[in-house]
XYZ file of N, CA and C in Angstrom:
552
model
N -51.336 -6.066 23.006
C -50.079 -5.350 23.050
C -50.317 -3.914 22.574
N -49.837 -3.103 23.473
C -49.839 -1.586 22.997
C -49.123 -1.206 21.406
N -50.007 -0.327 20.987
C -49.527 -0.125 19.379
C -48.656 1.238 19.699
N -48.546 1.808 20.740
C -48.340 3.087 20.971
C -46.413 3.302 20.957
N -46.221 2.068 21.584
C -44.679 2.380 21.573
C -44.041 1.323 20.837
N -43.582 1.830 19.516
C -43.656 1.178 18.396
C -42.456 2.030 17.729
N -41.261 1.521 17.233
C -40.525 1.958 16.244
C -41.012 1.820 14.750
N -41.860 2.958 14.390
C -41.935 3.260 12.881
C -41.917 3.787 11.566
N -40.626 4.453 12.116
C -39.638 5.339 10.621
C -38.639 5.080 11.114
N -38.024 3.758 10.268
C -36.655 2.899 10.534
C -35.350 4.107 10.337
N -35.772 5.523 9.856
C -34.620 6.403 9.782
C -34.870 7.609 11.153
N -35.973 7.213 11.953
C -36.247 8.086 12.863
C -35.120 8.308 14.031
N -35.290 9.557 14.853
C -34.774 10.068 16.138
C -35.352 9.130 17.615
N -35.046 8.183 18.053
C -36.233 7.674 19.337
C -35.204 7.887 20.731
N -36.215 8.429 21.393
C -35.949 7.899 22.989
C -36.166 6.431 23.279
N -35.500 6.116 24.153
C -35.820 4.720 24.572
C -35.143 4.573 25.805
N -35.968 3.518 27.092
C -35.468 3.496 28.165
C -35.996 2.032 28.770
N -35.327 1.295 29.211
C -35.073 0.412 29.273
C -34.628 0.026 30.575
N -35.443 -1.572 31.214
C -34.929 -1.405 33.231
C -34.813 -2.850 33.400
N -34.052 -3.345 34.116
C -33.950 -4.759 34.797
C -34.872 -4.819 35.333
N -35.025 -6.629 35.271
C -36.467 -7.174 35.822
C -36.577 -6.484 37.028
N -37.694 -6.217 37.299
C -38.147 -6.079 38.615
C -37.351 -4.949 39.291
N -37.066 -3.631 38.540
C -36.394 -2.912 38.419
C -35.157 -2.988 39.810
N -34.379 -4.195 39.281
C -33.298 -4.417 40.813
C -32.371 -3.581 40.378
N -31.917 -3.084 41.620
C -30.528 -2.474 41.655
C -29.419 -2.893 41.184
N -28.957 -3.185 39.973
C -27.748 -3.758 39.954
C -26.777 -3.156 39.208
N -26.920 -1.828 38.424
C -25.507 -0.707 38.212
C -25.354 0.179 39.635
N -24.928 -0.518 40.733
C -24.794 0.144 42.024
C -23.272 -0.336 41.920
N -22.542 -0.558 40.618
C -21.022 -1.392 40.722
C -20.646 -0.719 39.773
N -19.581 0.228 39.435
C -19.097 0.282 38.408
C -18.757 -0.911 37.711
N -18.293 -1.777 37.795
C -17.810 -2.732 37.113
C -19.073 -3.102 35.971
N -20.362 -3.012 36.782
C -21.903 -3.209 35.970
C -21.874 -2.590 34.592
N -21.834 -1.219 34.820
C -22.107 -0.374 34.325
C -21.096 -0.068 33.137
N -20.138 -0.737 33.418
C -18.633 -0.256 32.428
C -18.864 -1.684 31.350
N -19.741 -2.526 31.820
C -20.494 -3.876 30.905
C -21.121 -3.486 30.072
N -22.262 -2.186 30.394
C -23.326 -1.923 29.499
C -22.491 -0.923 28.809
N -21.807 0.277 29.187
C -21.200 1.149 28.434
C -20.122 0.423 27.049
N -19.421 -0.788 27.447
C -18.709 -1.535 26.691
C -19.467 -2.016 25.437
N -21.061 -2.662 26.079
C -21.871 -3.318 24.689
C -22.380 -2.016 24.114
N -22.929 -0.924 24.393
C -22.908 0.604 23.631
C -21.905 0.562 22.606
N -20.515 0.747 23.358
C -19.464 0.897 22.363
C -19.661 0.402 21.390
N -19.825 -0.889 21.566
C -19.287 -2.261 20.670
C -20.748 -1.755 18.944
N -21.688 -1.713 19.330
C -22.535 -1.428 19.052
C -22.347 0.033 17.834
N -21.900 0.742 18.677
C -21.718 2.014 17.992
C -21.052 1.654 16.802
N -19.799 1.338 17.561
C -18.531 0.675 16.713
C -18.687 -0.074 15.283
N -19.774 -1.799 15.650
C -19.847 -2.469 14.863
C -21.223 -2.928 13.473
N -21.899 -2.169 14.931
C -23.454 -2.662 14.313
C -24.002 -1.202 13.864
N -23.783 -0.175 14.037
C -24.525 0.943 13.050
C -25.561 1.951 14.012
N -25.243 1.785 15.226
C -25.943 2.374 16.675
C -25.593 3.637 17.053
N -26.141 4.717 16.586
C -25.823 6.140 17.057
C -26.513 6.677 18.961
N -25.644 6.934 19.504
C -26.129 7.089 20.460
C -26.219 8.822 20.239
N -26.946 9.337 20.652
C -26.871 10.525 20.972
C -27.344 11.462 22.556
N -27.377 10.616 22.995
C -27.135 10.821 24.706
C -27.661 9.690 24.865
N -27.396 9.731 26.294
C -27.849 8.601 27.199
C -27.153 8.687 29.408
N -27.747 8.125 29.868
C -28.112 8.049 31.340
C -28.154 6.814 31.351
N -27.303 6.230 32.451
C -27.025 4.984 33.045
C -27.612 4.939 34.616
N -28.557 4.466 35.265
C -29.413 4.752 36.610
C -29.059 3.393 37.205
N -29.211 2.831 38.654
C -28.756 1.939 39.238
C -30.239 0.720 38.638
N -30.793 0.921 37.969
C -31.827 -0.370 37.651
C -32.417 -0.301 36.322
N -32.057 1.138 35.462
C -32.439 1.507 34.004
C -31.732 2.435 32.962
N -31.942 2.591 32.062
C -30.900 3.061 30.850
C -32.235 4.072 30.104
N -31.575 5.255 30.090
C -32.892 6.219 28.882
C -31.667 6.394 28.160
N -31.557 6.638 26.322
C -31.001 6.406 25.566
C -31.591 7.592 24.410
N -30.998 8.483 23.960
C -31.483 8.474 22.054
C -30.420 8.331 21.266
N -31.463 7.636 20.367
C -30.714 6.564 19.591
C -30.975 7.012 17.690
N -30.715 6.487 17.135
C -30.561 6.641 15.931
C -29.804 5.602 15.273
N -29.892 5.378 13.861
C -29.084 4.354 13.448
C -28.641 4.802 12.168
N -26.968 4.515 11.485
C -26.304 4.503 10.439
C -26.262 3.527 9.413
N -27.096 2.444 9.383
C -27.032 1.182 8.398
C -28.886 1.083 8.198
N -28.846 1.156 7.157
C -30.571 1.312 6.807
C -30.678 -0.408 7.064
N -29.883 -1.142 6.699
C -30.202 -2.689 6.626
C -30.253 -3.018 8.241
N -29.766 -2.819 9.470
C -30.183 -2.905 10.407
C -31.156 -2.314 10.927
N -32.288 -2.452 11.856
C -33.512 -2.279 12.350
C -33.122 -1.913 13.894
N -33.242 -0.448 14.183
C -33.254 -0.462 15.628
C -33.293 -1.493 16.601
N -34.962 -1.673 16.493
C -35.421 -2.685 17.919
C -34.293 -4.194 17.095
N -33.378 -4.246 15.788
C -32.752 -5.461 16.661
C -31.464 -5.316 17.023
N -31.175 -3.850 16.856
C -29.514 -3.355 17.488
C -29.922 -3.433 18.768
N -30.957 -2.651 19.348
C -31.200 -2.839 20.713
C -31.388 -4.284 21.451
N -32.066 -5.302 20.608
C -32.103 -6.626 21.064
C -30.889 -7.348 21.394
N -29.932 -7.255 20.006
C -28.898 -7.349 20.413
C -27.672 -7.034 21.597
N -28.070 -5.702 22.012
C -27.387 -4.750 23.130
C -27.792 -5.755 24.321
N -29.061 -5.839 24.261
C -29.453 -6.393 25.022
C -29.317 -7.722 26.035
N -29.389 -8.450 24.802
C -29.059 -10.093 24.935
C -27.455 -10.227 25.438
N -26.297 -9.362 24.708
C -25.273 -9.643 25.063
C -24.925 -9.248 26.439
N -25.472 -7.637 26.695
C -24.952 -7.289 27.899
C -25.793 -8.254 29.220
N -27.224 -8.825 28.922
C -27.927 -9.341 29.621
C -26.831 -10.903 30.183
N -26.165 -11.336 29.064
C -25.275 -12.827 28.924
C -24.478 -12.509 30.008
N -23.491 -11.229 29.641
C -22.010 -11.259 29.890
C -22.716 -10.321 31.621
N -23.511 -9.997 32.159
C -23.653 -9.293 33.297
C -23.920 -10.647 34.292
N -24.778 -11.548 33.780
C -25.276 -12.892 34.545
C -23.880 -13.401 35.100
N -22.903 -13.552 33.757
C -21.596 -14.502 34.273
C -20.937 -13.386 34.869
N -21.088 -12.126 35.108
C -19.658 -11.433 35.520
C -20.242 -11.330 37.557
N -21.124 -10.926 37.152
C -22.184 -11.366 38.879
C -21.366 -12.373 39.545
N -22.111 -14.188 38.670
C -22.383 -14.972 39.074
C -20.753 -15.416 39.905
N -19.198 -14.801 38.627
C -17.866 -14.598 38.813
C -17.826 -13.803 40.231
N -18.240 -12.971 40.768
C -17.754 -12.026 41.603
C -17.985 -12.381 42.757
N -16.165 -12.418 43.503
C -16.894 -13.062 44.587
C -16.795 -11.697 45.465
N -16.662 -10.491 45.100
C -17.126 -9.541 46.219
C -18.218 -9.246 45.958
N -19.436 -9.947 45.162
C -20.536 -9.793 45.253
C -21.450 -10.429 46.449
N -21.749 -9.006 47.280
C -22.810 -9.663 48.572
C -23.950 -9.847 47.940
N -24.168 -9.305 46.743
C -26.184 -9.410 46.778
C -25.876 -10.785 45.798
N -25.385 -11.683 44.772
C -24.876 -12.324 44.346
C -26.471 -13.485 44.240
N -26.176 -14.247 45.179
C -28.119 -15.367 45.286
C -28.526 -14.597 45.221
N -28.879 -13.245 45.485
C -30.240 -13.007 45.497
C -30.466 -12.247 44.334
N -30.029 -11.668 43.434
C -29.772 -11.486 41.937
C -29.762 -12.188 41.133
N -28.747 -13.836 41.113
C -29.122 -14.316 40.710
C -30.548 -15.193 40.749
N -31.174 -15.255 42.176
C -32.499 -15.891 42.189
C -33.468 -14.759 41.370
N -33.478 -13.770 41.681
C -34.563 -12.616 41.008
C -34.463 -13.108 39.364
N -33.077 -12.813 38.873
C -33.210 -13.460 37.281
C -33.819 -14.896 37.163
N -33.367 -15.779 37.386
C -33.853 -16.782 37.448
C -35.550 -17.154 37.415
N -35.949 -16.266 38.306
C -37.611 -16.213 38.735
C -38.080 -15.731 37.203
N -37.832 -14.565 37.300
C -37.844 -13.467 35.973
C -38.275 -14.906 34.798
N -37.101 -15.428 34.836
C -36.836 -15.763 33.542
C -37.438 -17.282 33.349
N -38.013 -17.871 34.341
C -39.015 -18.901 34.484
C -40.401 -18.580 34.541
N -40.889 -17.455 34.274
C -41.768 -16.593 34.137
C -42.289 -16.553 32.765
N -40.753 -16.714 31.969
C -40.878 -15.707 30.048
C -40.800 -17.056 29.500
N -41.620 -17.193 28.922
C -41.449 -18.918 28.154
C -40.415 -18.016 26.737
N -39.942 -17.045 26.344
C -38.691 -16.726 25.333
C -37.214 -17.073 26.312
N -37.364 -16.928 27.517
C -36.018 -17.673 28.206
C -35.743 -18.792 28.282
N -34.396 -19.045 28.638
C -34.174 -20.929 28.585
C -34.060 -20.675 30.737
N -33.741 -19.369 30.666
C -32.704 -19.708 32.263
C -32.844 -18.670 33.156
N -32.158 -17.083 32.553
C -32.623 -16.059 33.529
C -33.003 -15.051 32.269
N -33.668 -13.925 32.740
C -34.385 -13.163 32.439
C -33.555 -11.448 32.951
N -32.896 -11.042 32.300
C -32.096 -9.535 33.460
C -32.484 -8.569 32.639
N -33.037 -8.137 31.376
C -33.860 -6.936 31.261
C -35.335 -7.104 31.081
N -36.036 -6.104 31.300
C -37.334 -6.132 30.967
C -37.432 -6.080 29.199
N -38.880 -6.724 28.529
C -38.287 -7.046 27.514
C -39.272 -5.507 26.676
N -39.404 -4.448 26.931
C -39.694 -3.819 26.502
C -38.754 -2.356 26.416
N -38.831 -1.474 25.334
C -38.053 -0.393 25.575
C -38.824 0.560 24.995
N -39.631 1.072 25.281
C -40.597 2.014 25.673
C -40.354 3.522 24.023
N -39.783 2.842 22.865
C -39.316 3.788 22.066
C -40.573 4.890 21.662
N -39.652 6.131 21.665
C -40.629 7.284 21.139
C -40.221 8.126 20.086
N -40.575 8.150 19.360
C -39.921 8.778 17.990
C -39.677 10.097 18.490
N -38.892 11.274 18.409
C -38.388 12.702 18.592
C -38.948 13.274 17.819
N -39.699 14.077 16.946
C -40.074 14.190 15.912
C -40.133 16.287 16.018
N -39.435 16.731 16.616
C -39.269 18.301 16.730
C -37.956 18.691 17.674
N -37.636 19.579 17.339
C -36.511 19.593 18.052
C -36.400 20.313 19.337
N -37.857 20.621 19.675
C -38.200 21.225 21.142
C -38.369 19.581 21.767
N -39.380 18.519 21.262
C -39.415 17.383 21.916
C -38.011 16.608 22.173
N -37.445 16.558 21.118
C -35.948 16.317 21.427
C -34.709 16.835 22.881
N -34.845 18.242 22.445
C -34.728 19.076 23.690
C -34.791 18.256 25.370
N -35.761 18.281 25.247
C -36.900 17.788 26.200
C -36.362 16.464 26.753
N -35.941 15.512 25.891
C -35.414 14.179 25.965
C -34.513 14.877 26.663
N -33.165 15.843 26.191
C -31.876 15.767 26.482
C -31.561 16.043 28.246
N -32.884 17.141 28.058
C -32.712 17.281 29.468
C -32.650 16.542 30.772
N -34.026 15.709 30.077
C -34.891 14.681 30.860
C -33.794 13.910 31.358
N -32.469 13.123 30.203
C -31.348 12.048 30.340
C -30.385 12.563 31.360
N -30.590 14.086 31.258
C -29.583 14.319 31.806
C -29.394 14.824 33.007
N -30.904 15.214 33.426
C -31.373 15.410 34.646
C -31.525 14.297 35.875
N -31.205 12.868 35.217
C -32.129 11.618 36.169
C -30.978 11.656 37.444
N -30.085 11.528 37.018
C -28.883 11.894 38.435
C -29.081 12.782 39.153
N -29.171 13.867 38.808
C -29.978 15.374 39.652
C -30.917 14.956 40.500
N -31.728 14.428 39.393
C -33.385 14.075 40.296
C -33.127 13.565 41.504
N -32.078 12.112 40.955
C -32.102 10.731 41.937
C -31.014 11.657 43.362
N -30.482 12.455 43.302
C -30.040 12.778 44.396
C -28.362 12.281 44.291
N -27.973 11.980 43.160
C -26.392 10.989 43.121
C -25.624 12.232 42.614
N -26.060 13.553 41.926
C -24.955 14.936 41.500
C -25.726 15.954 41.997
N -25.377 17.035 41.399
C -25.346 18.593 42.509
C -25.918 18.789 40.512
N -24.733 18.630 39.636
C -24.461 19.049 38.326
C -24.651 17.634 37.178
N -25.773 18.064 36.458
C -25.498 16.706 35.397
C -24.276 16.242 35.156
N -23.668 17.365 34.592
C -22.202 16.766 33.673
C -21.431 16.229 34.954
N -21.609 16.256 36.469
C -20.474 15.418 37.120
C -20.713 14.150 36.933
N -21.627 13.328 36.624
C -22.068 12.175 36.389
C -21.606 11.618 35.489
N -20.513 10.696 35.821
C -19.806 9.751 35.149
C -20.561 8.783 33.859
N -21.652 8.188 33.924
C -22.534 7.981 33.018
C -23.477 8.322 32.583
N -23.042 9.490 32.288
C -24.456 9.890 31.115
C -23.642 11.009 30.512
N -24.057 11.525 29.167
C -24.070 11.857 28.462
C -23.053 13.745 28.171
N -23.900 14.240 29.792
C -24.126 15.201 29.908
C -23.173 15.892 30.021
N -21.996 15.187 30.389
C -20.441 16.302 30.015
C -20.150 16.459 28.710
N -20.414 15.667 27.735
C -20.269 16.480 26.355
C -20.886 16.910 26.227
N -22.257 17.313 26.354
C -22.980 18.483 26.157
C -22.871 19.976 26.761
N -21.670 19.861 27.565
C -20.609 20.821 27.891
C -19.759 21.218 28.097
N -19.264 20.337 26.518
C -17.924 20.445 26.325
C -17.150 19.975 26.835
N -17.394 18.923 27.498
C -16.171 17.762 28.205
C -16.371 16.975 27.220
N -15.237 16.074 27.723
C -15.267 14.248 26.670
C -16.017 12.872 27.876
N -16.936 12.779 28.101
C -17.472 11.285 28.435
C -16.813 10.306 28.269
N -17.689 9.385 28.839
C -16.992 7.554 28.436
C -17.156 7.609 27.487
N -18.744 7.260 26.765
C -18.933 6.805 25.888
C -18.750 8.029 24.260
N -18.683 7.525 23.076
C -18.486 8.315 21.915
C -19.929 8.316 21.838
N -20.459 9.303 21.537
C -21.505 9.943 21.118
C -21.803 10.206 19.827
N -22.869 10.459 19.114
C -23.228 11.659 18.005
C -24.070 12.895 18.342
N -22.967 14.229 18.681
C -23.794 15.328 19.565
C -24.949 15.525 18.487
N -26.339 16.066 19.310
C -27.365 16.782 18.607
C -27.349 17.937 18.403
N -26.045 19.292 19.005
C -26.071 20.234 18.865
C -24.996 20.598 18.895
């Protein structure tokens, strides 16, 4: 196992980004996506989870993160994020019946997750999140852009901040979905 991407200054700044198995398409639904933004909230809200930007992509999540409760441990706020939104996305799918891709999402998890001897059933994120400590505030920088650029890149806005999930309208002075902790 790589030693390299490793959370280790439990009071640190990290990037982190994070993708469904087999990087499938499946925030191509708002409804998806307003799942993961909800367990963020909840998170922020309950468990001690500072977001300080973040990008929502149709198969992955880049995030910086930070945390307010020294007694919680990042990688298990994120585990947590994880596990729940991973629960409540399986049943809201498996519920939908205007879901066309529906079998075949659920077969991909399924595979996934008969794969991971830590699953009982399906498998819907990859189980790694790639954290990188921020440790300057040019590298930081760098993150913000990066989060806020992936819509640009991917061809889905003209302008970061039109992008409904991510970050990037409060960073100019709009209000977003999600509550934030700005870096600047």
């Amino acid at each position: 196992m790589s030693r390299k991407y490793k959370f280790r200054n439990p009071e640190g700044l990290y990037f982190v980004s994070f993708a469904v198995v087999n990087w499938i398409d499946v925030f191509t639904r708002r409804i998806y996506k307003d799942i993961l933004l909800d367990g963020l909230q909840y998170c922020i809200d309950n468990k001690g989870l500072k977001v300080h930007a973040y990008v929502l992509m149709t198969n992955h999540a880049h995030l910086i993160i930070s945390k307010t409760d020294p007694g919680k441990a990042l990688p298990f706020l994120l585990g947590d994020l994880k596990k729940f939104t991973a629960l409540k996305l399986i049943h809201v799918i498996k519920d939908n019946a205007e879901e066309s891709r529906k079998e075949w999402l659920i077969r991909g998890f399924r595979k996934a997750g008969s794969a991971n001897p830590n699953n009982k059933e399906f498998q819907f994120w990859q189980q790694d999140n790639h954290p990188i400590e921020l440790t300057s505030s040019a590298m930081t920088e760098q993150k913000v852009v990066y989060i806020h650029q992936n819509p640009v890149e991917a061809g889905i806005v003209f302008r970061a901040e039109d992008y409904l999930y991510s970050s990037a309208a409060d960073y100019v002075g709009e209000k977003g979905l999600l509550k934030i902790d700005m870096l600047w």
